[in-house]
PDB file of C-alpha atoms in Angstrom:
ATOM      1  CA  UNK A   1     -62.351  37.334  55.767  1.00 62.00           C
ATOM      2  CA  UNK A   2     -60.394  34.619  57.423  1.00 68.00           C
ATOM      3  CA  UNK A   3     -61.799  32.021  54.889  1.00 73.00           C
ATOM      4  CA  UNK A   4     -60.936  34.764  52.402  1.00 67.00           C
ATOM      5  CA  UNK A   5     -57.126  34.880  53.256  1.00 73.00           C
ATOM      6  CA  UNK A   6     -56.849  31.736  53.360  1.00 80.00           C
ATOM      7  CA  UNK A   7     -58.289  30.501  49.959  1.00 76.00           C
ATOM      8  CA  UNK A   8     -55.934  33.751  48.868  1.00 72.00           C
ATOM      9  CA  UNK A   9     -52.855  32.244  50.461  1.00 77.00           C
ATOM     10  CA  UNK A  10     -54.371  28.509  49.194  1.00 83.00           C
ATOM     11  CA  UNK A  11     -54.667  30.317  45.175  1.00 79.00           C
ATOM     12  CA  UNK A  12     -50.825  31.746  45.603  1.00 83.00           C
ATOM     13  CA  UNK A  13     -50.245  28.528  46.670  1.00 83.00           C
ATOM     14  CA  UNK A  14     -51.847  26.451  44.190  1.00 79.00           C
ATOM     15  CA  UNK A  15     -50.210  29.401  41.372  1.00 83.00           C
ATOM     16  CA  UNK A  16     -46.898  28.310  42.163  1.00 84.00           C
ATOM     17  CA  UNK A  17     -47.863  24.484  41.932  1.00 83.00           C
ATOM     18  CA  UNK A  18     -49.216  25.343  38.502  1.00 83.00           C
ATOM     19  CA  UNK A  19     -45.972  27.431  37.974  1.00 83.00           C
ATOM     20  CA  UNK A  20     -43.704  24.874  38.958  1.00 87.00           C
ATOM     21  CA  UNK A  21     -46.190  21.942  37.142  1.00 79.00           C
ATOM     22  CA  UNK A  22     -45.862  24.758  33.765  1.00 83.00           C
ATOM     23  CA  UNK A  23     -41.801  25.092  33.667  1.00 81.00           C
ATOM     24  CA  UNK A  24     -41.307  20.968  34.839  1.00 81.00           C
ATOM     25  CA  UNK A  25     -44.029  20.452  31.530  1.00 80.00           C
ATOM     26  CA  UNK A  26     -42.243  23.099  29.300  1.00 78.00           C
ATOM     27  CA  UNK A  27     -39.423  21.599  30.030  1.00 78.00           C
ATOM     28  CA  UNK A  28     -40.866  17.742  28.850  1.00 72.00           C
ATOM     29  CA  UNK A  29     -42.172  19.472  25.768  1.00 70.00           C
ATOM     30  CA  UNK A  30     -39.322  20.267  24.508  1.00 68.00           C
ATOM     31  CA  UNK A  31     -37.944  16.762  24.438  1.00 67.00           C
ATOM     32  CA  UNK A  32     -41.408  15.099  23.384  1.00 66.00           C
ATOM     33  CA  UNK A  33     -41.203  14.929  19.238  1.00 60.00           C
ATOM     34  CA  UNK A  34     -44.015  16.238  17.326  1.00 70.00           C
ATOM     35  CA  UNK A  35     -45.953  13.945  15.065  1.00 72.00           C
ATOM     36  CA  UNK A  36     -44.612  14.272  11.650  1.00 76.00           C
ATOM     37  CA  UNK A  37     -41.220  13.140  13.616  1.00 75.00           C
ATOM     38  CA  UNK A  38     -42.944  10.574  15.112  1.00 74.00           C
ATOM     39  CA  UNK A  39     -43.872   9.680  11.396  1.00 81.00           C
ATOM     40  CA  UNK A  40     -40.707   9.490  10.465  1.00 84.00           C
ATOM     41  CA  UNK A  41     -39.242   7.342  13.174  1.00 83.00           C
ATOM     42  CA  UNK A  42     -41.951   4.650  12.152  1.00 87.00           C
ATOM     43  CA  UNK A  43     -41.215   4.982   8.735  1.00 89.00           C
ATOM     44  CA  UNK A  44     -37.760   4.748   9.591  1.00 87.00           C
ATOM     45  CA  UNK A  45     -38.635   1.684  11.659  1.00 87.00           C
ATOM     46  CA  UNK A  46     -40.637  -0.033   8.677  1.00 92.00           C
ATOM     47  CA  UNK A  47     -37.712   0.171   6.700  1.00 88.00           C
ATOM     48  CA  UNK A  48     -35.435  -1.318   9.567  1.00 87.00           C
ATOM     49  CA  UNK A  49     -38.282  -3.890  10.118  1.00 87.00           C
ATOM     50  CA  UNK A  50     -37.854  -4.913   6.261  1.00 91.00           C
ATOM     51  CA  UNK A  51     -33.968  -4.748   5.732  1.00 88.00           C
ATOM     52  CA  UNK A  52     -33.800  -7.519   8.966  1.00 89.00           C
ATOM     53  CA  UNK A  53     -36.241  -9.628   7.455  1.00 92.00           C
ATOM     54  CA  UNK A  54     -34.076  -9.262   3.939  1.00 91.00           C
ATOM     55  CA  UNK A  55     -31.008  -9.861   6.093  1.00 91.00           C
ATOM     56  CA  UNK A  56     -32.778 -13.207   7.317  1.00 90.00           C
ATOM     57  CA  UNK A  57     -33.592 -14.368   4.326  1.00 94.00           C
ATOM     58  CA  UNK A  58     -30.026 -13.609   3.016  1.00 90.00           C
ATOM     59  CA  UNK A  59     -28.723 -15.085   5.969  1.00 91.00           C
ATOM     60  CA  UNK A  60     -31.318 -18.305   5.583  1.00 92.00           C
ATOM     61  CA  UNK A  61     -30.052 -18.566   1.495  1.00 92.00           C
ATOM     62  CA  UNK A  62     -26.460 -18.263   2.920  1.00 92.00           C
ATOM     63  CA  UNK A  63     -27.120 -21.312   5.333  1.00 91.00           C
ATOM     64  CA  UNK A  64     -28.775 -22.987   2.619  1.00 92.00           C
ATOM     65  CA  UNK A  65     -25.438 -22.197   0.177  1.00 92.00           C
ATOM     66  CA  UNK A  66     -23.628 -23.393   3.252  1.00 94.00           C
ATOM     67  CA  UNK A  67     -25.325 -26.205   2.972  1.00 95.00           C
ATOM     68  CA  UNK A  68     -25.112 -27.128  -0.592  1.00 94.00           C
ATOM     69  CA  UNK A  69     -21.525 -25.965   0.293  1.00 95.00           C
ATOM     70  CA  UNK A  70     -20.601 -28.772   2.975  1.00 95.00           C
ATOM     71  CA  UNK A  71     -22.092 -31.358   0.593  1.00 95.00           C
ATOM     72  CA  UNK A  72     -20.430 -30.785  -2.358  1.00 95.00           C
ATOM     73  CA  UNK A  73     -17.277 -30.707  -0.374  1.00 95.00           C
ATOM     74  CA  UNK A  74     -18.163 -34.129   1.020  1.00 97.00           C
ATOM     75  CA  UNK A  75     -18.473 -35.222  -2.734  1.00 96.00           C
ATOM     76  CA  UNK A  76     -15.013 -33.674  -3.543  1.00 96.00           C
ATOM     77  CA  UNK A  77     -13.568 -35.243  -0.835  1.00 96.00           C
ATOM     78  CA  UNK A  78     -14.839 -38.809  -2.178  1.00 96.00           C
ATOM     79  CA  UNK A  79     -14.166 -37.909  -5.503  1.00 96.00           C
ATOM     80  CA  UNK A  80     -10.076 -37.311  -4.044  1.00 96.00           C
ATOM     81  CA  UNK A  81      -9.691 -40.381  -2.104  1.00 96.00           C
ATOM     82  CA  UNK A  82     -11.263 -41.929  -5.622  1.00 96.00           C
ATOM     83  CA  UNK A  83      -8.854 -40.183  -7.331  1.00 96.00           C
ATOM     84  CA  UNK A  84      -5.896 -41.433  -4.839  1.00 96.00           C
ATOM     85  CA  UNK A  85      -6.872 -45.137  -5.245  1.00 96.00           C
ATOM     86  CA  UNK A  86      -6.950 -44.715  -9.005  1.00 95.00           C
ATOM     87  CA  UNK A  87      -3.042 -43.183  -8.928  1.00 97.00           C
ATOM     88  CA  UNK A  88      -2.064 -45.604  -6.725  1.00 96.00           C
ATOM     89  CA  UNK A  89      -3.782 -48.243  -9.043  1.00 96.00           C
ATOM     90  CA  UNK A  90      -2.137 -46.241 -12.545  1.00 95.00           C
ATOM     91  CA  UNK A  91       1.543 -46.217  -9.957  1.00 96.00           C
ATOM     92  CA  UNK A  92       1.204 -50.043  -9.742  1.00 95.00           C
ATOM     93  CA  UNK A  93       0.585 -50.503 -13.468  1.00 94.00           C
ATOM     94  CA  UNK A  94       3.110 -48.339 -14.518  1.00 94.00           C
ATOM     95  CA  UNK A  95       5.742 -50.040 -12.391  1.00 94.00           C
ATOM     96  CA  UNK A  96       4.614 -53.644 -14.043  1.00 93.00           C
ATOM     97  CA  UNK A  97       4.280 -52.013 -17.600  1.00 91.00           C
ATOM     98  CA  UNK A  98       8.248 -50.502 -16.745  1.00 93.00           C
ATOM     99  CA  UNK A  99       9.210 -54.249 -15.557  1.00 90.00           C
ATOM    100  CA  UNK A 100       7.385 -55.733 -18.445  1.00 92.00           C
ATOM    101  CA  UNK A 101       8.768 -53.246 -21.212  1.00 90.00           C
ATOM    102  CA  UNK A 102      12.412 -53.234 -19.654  1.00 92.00           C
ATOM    103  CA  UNK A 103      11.794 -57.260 -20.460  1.00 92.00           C
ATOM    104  CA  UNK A 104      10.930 -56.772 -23.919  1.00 90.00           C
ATOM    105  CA  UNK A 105      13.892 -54.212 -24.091  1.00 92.00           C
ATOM    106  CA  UNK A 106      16.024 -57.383 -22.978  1.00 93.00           C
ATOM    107  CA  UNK A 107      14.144 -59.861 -25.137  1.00 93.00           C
ATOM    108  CA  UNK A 108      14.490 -57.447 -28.178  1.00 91.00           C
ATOM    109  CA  UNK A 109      18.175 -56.625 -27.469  1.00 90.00           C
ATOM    110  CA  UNK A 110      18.939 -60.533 -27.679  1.00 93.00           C
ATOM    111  CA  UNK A 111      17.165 -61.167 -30.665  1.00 90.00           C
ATOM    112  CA  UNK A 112      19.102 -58.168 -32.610  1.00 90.00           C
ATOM    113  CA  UNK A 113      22.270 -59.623 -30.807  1.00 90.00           C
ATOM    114  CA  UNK A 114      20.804 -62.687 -32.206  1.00 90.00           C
ATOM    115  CA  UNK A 115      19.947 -61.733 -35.782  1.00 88.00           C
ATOM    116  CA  UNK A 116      23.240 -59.612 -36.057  1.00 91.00           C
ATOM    117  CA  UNK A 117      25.464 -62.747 -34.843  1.00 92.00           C
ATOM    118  CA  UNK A 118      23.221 -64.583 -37.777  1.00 90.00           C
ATOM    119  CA  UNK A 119      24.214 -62.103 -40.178  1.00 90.00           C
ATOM    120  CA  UNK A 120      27.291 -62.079 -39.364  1.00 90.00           C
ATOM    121  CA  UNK A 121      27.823 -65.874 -40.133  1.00 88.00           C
ATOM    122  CA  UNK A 122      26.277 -65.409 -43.007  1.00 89.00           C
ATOM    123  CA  UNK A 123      28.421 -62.750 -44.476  1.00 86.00           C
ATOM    124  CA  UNK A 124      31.159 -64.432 -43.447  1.00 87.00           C
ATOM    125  CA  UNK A 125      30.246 -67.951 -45.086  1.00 85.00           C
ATOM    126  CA  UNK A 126      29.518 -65.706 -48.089  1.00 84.00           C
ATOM    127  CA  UNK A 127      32.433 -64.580 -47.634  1.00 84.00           C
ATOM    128  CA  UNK A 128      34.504 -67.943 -47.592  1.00 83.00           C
ATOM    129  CA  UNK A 129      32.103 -69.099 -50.743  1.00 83.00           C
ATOM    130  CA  UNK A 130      33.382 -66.188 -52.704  1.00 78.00           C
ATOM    131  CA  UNK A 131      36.751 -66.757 -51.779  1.00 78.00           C
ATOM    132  CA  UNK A 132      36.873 -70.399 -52.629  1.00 80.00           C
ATOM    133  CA  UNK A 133      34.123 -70.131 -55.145  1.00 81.00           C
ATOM    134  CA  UNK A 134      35.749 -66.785 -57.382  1.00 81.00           C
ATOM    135  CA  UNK A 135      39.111 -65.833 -55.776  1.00 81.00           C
ATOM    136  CA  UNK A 136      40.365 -68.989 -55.271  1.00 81.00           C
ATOM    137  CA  UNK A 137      39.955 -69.841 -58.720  1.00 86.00           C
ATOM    138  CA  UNK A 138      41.551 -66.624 -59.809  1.00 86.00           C
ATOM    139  CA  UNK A 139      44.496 -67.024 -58.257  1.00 88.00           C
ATOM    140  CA  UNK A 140      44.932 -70.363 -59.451  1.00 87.00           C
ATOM    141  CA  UNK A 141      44.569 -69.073 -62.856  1.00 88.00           C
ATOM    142  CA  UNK A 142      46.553 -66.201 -62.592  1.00 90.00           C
ATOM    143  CA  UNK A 143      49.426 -69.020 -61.584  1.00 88.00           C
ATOM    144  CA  UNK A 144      48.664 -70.765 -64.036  1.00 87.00           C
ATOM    145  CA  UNK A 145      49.040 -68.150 -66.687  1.00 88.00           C
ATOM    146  CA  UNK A 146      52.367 -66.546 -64.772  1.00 87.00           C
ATOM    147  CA  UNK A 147      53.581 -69.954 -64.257  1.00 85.00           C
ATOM    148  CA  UNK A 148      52.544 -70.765 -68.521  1.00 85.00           C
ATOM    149  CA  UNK A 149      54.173 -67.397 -69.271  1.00 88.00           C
ATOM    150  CA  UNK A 150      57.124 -67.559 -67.175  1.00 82.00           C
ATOM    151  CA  UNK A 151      57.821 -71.428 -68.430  1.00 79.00           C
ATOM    152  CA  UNK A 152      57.256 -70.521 -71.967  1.00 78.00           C
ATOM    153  CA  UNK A 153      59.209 -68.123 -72.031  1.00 73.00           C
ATOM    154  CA  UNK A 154      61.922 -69.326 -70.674  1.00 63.00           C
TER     155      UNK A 154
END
C-alpha cells in the first residue's frame, strides 16, 4: 500500500504536469495558424517573391535607361561645345562680313558721291551749252530786233 500511495501521489503529480503541459499547449495553439492560413501566407509570399523580382528587373531596365541616359548626355554635351565653336566661328564671320560690308557701304557711298558730282558737271556743261548754244543767241536776236525796231523807228 506504500507503493500504492506513492504511484497515487506520483499520478496527481504527473496530472498536474499534464495540466500545466495542457493550458502552456492551449495556450501555443492559439497563436499557431491553421493550414489554409499557412496557405495563404505562402501564396502571399509567392506573390512578394515575384513583385521583387519585377522590381529588379525594373530596377535593372532603369539602370540600363540610366545608362543609355549618361551617354546620350555625353553626346549632347559634345554636340554643345560643337555648337559653341561653330557660334564663335559664325561671331567671327559676322564681324568680318560687318567690316567688309561697312567697306562696300563706303566704297558705294563714294562712287554715288562720285557719279552724282559727274552728273552734276554734266548738267551744268549742258547747261552752259544751252545757254551759249540757244539763249545766247536769243538774246542777241532779240537786240537785234529791239535795237532794228527801236532805230527804225526812230
Amino acid at each position: 500500500m506504500a507503493n500504492f500511495a506513492e504511484q497515487f501521489g506520483q499520478m496527481q503529480h504527473d496530472i498536474g504536469v499534464i495540466k500545466i503541459d495542457q493550458a502552456v499547449m492551449m495556450t501555443r495553439s492559439e497563436h499557431f495558424a491553421t493550414r489554409s492560413e499557412l496557405h495563404e501566407v505562402k501564396l502571399d509570399v509567392q506573390v512578394l517573391k515575384t513583385d521583387v523580382h519585377n522590381l529588379k528587373q525594373d530596377v535593372n531596365e532603369l539602370k540600363g535607361d540610366v545608362r543609355v541616359l549618361k551617354v546620350d548626355v555625353q553626346e549632347l554635351k559634345v554636340d554643345v561645345l560643337a555648337l559653341k565653336t561653330d557660334m564663335k566661328q559664325v561671331k567671327t564671320e559676322l564681324h568680318e562680313f560687318k567690316g567688309t560690308f561697312d567697306l562696300f557701304r563706303t566704297e558705294v557711298g563714294k562712287a554715288f558721291a562720285d557719279a552724282e558730282i559727274r552728273t552734276n558737271d554734266r548738267f551744268d556743261a549742258l547747261n552752259s551749252r544751252i545757254t551759249w548754244t540757244l539763249l545766247a543767241p536769243a538774246i542777241l536776236g532779240i537786240m537785234a530786233w529791239f535795237a532794228k525796231t527801236a532805230l527804225l523807228a526812230a
